[in-house]
XYZ file of C-alpha atoms in Angstrom:
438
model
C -17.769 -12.426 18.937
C -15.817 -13.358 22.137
C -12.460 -12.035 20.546
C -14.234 -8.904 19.718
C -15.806 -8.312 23.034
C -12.019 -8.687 24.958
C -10.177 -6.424 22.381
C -12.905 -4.165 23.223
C -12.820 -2.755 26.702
C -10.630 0.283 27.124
C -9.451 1.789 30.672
C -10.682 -1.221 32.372
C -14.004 -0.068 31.251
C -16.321 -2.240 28.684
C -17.461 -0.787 25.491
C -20.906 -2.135 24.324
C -20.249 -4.260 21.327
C -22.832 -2.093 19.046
C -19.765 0.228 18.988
C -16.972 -1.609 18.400
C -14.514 0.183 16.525
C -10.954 -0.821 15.280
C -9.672 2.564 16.715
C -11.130 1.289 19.945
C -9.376 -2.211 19.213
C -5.831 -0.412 18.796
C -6.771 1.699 22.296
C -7.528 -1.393 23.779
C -4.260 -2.984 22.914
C -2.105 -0.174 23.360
C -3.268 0.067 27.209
C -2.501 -3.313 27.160
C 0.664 -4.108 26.137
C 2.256 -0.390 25.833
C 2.925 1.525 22.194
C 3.048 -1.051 19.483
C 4.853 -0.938 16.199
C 3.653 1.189 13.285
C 3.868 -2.454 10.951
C 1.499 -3.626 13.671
C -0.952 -0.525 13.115
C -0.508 -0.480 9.505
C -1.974 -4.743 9.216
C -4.799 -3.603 11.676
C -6.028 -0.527 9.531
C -5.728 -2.652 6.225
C -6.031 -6.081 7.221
C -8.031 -6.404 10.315
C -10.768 -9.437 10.035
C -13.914 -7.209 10.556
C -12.903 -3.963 10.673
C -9.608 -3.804 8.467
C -9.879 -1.376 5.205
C -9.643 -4.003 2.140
C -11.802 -6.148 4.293
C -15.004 -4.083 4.322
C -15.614 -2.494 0.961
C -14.924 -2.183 -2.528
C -12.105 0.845 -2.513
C -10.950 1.009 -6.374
C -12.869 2.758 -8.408
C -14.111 6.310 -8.767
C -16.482 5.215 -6.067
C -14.033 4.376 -3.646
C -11.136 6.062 -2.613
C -8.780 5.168 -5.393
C -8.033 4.535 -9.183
C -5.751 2.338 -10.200
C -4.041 2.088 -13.956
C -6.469 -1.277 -14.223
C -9.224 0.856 -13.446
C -8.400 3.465 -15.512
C -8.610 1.871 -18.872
C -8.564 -1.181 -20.917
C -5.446 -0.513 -22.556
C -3.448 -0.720 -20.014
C -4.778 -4.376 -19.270
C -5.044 -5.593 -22.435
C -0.682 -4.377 -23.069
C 0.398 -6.413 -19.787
C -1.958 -9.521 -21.476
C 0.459 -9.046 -24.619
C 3.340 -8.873 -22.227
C 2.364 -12.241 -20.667
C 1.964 -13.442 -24.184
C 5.364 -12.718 -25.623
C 7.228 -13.531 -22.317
C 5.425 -17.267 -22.315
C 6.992 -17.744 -26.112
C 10.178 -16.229 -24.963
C 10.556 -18.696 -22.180
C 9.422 -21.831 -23.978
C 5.736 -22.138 -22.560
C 4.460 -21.216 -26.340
C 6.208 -22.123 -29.241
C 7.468 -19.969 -32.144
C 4.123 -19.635 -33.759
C 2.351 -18.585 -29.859
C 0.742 -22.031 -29.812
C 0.857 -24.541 -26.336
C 3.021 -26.847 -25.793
C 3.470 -29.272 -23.347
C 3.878 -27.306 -20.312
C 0.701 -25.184 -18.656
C 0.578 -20.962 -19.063
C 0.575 -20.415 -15.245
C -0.184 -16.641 -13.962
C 0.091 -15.609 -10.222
C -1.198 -12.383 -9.384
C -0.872 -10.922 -6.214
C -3.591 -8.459 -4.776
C -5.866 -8.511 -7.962
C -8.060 -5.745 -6.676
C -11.713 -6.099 -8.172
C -10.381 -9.090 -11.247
C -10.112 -6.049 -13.645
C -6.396 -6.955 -15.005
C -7.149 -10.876 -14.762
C -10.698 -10.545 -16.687
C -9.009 -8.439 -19.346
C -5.737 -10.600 -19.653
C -8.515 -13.765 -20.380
C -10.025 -11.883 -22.968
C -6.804 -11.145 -24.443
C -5.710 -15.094 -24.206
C -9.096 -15.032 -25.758
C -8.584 -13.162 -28.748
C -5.398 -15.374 -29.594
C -7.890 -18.680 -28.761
C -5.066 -19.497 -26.022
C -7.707 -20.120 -23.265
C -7.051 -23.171 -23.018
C -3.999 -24.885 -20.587
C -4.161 -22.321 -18.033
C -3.913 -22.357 -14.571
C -4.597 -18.569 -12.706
C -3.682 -18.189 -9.390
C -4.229 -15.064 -7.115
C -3.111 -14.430 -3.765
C -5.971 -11.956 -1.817
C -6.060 -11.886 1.875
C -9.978 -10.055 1.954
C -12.659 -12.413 1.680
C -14.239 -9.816 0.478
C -12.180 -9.284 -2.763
C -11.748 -12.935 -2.855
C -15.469 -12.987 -3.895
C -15.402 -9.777 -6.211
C -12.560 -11.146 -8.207
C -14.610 -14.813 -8.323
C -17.718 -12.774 -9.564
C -15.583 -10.517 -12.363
C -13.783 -13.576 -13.578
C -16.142 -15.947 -13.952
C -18.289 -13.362 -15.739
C -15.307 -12.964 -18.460
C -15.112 -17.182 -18.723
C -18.701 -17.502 -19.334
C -18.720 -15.196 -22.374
C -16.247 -18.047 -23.411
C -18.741 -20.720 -22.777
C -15.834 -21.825 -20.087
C -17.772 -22.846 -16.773
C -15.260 -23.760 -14.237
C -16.886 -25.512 -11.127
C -15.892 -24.732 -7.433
C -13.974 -27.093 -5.172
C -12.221 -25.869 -1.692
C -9.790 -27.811 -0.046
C -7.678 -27.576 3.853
C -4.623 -25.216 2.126
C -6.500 -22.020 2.780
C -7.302 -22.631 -1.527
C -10.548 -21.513 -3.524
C -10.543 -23.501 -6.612
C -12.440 -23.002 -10.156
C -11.850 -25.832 -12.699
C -12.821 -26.277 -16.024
C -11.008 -28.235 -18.821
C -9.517 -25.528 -20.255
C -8.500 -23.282 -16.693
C -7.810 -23.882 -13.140
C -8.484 -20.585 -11.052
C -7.089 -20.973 -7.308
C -7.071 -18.410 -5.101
C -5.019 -18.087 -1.524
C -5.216 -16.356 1.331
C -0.998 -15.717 1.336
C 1.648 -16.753 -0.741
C 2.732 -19.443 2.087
C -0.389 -21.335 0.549
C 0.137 -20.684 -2.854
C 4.076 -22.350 -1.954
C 2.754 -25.083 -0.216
C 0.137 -26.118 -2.534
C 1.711 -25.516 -5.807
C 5.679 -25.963 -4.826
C 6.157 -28.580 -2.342
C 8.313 -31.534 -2.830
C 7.417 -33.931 -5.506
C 5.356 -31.707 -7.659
C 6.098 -31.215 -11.451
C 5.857 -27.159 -11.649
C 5.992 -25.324 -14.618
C 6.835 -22.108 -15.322
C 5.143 -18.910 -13.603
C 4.976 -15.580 -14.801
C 4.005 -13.222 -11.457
C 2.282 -9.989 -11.785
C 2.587 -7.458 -8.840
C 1.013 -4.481 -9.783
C 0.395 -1.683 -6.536
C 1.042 -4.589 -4.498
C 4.067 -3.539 -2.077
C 3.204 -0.143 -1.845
C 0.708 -1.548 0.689
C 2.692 -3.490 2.458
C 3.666 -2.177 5.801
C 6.935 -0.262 6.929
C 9.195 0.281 9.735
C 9.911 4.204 10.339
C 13.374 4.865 12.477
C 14.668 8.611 13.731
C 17.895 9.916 14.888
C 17.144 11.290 18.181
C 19.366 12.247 20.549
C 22.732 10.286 18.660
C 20.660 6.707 18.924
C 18.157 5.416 15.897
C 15.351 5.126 17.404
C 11.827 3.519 16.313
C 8.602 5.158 15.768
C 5.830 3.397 17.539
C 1.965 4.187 17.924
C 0.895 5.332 21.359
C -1.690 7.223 22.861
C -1.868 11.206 23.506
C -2.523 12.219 27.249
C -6.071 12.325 26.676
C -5.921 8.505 26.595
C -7.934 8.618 23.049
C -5.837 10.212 19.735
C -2.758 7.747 18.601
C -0.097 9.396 18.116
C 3.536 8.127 17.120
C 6.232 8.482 19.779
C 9.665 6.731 19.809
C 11.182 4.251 21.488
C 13.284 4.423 24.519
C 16.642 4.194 22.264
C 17.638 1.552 19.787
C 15.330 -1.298 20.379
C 15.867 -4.476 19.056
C 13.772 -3.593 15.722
C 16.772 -0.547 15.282
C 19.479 -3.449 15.577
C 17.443 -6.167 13.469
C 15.782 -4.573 10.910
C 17.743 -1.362 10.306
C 21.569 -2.488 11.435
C 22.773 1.146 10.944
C 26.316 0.008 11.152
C 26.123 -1.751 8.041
C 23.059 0.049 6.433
C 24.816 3.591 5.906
C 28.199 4.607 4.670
C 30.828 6.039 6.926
C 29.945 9.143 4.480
C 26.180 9.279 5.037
C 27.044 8.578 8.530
C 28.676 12.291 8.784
C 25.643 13.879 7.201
C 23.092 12.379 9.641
C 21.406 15.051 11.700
C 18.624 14.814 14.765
C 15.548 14.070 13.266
C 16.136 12.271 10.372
C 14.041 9.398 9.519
C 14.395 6.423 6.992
C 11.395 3.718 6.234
C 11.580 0.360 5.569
C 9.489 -2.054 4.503
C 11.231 -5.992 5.632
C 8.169 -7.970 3.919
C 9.072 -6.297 0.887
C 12.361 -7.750 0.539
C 11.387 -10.786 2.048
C 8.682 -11.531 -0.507
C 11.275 -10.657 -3.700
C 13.892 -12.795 -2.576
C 11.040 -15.322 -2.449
C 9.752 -14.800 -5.857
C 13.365 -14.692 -6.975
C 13.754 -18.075 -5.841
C 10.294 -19.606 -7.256
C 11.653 -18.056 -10.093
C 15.148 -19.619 -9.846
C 13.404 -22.707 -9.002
C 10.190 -23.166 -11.593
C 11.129 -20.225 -14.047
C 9.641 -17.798 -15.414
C 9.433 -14.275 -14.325
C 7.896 -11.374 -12.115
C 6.704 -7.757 -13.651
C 5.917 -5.677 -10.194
C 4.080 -2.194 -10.918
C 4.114 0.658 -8.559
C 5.375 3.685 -7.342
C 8.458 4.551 -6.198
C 12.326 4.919 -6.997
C 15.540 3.118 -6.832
C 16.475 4.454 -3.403
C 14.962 4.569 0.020
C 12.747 7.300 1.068
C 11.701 9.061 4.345
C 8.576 10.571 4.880
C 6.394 8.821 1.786
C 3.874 7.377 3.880
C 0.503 8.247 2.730
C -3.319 7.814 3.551
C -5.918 7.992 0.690
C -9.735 8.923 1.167
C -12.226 9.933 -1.426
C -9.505 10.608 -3.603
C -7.740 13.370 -1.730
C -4.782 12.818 0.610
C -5.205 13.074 4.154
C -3.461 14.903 6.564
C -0.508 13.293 7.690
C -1.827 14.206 11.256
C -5.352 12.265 10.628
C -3.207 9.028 9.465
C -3.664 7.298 12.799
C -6.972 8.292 13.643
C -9.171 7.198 11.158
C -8.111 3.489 10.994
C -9.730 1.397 8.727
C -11.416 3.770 6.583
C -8.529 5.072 4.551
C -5.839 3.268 2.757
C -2.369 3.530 3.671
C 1.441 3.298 1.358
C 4.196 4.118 1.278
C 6.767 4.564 -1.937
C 8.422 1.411 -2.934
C 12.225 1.176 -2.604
C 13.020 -0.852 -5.678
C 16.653 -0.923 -4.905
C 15.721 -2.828 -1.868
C 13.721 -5.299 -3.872
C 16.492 -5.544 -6.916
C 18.597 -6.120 -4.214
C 16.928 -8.956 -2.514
C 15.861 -10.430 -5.805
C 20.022 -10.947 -6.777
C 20.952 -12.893 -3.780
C 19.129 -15.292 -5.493
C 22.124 -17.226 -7.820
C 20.857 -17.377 -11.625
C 18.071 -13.851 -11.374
C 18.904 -10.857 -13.400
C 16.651 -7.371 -12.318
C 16.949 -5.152 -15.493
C 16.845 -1.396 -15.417
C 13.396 -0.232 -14.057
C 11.358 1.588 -17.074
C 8.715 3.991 -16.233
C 5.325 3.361 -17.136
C 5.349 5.455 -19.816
C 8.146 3.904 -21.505
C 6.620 0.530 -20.779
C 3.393 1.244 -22.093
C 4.860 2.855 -25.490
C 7.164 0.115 -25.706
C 4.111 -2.338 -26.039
C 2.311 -0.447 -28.325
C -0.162 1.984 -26.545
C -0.103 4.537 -28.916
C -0.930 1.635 -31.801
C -3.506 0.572 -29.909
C -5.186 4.110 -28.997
C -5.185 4.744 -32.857
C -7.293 1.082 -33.683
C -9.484 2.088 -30.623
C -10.299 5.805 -32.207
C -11.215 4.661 -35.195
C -14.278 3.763 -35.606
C -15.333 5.609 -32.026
C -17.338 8.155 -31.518
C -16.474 11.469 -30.693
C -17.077 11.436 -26.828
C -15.362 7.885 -26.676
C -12.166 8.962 -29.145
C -11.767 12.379 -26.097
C -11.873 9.581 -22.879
C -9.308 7.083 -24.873
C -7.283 9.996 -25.241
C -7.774 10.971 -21.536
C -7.082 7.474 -20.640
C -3.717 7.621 -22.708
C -2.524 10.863 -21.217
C -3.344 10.007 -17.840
C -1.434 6.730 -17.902
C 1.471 8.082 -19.713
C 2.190 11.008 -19.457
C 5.054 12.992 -17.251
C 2.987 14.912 -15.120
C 0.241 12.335 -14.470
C 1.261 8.298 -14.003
C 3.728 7.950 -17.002
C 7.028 8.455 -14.686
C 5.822 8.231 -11.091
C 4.772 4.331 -11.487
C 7.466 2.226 -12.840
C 7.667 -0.947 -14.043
C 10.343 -3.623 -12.302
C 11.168 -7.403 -13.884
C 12.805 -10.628 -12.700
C 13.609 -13.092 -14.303
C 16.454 -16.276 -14.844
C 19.498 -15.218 -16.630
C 19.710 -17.436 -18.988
C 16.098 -15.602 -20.400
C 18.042 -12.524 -21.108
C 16.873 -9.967 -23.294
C 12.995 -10.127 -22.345
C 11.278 -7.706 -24.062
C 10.570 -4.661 -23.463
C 13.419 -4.904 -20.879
C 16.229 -4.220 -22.795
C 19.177 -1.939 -23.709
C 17.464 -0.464 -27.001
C 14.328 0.539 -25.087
C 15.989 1.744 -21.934
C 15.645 5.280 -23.176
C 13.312 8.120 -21.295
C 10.722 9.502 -23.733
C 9.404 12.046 -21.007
């Protein structure tokens, strides 16, 4: 409450603490401390405590402001369960005939959204009676989606007769064990490190999903203005009220460290550069997939990130979301909080943190329409339709265009891997199936 009431006073005047707002918040520290950075903005509007967008409400479904592919149907789930399936007996965790061996089926999922994908990836594991040997782990900053991933979970276990009982310890850790499953949930991946990598543990093997997961994470936007790269920062208009981005006085050290333009473009870009320009980038990005890289490197296993984007950087992709409908790119700073903010991934930036890693191979990306008819989808619409209905057979068709098709999801999302060399060949991530069937 005290926090709240300092961040809130704007102009050196008080605002009551009925109307705390995060806009006000951002004000607040902007008169403060001058223009912050846009990565600064972007955690506030997303991530802040009380007032932060995934902290507040339930955002991804057709009630919110979003769909997701999880969201969108079961199929979709139930092919990245399979996925996990045959990558565990690919990489030793199952043996030839998908049964357990020695070692545990570990699963980290980062930003699980509402526990859609992890309930339906159970049932799968289900189906196969592999529920057994488990460990799940999720990494979800919002309490709030801490507790509606608990709730959908738990719900799937119990139709299992699988009751796992709550502990909590000091590593920022929610646990659920049973005999058959430990569910642990963290605040950050730093936990998740600490608590399941440190020194002196015996780790096995972790298979990491990522799926619209670093699309939210925040970027750093630079412009060419005036022959210097510049940064765009958030500051207030002259009526001391709308944010607005402005640049930085020059290359500040953010140009130097983050963006390096000496070494970043070639000495042929470098002609083509013209005032204006502008170039995002997102340095927790590549951060966190040299990290994986090296848990992989480390523990083995491998990483399958979802999302959208392309194999280059981009320059004006950032985006806010609200009831469905894009805002306008003028409203992005204004209504913090209550919209949700990307930006298109750069998976080139991600392959190429992932490789300094010694020992990681990044195959081709596939788009999720290759993926998904890779795994089977189209098998698996044709068991669903057949013995449905006529009104369920039309949505399971709907379902299937929308998540594969060209003009919907099928090529804008695409589907990334990591894993150790020596697990080459992982299927579907392979020469053969490297082909574009839209």
């Amino acid at each position: 409450m005290k926090l709240i009431k300092q961040f809130c006073s704007f102009v050196g005047k008080e605002i009551d603490i009925k109307q705390a707002s995060l806009i006000n918040i951002i004000r607040s520290e902007i008169v403060e401390k001058g223009a912050i950075s846009f990565p600064r903005f972007w955690h506030q509007a997303l991530l802040h405590e009380k007032f932060g967008y995934y902290m507040k409400q339930d955002v991804f479904n057709k009630d919110g402001d979003f769909v997701t592919s999880v969201e969108i149907s079961q199929m979709f789930n139930e092919l990245i369960g399979i996925w996990l399936l045959n990558t565990f007996q690919h990489i030793g965790v199952l043996d030839s005939n998908f049964r357990p061996t020695q070692q545990k089926m570990h699963i980290l999922e980062f930003g699980p959204g509402l526990g859609t994908l992890s309930s339906n990836i159970l049932r799968v594991f289900a189906q196969f009676n592999l529920l057994e040997n488990i460990q799940y782990s999720y990494v979800e900053y919002s309490d709030y989606m801490r507790k509606k991933q608990q709730e959908a979970v738990l719900k799937q276990l119990q139709k299992n007769n699988i009751y796992p009982k709550f502990e909590y310890n000091d590593q920022k850790v929610e646990k659920f064990e049973s005999e058959e499953i430990k569910l642990k949930w963290f605040k950050m991946y730093e936990h998740f490190l600490y608590e399941e990598t440190r020194e002196g543990l015996n780790c096995d093997p972790v298979l990491i999903i990522a799926h619209e997961f670093f699309d939210a994470l925040p970027i750093n936007i630079f412009e060419f203005s005036g022959g210097h790269w510049c940064e765009r920062l958030v500051g207030l208009d002259k009526d001391g009220k709308t944010l607005k981005f402005i640049l930085s006085n020059g290359p500040n050290q953010n140009v130097q460290k983050i963006l390096n333009p000496d070494k970043y473009f070639s000495p042929e870009i470098k002609k083509l550069i013209k005032e204006g320009d502008t170039i995002e980038i997102s340095p927790q990005s590549g951060v966190i997939a040299n990290s994986l890289a090296e848990l992989i490197a480390k523990v083995g296993g491998a990483a399958l990130i979802i999302d959208y984007g392309e194999k280059r950087a981009f320059s004006d992709s950032v985006r806010a979301i609200q009831r469905h409908k894009l805002m306008d790119k003028n409203d992005i700073l204004n209504k913090p909080g209550d919209c949700d903010l990307s930006a298109y991934v750069n998976f080139m930036a991600l392959e190429q943190a992932a490789l300094k890693v010694d020992g990681i191979k990044v195959p081709e990306l596939m788009t999720q329409g290759n993926w998904l008819e890779q795994m089977g989808i189209s098998a698996r619409l044709q068991i669903l339709c057949k013995n449905a209905n006529k009104a369920t057979e039309k949505r399971l068709q709907s379902e299937y265009e929308r998540l594969v098709h060209s003009n919907q999801m099928g090529s804008n999302f695409k589907f990334m891997c990591i894993h150790k060399t020596k697990n080459n060949n992982l299927f579907p991530f392979i020469q053969d199936a490297q082909q574009i069937y839209y």
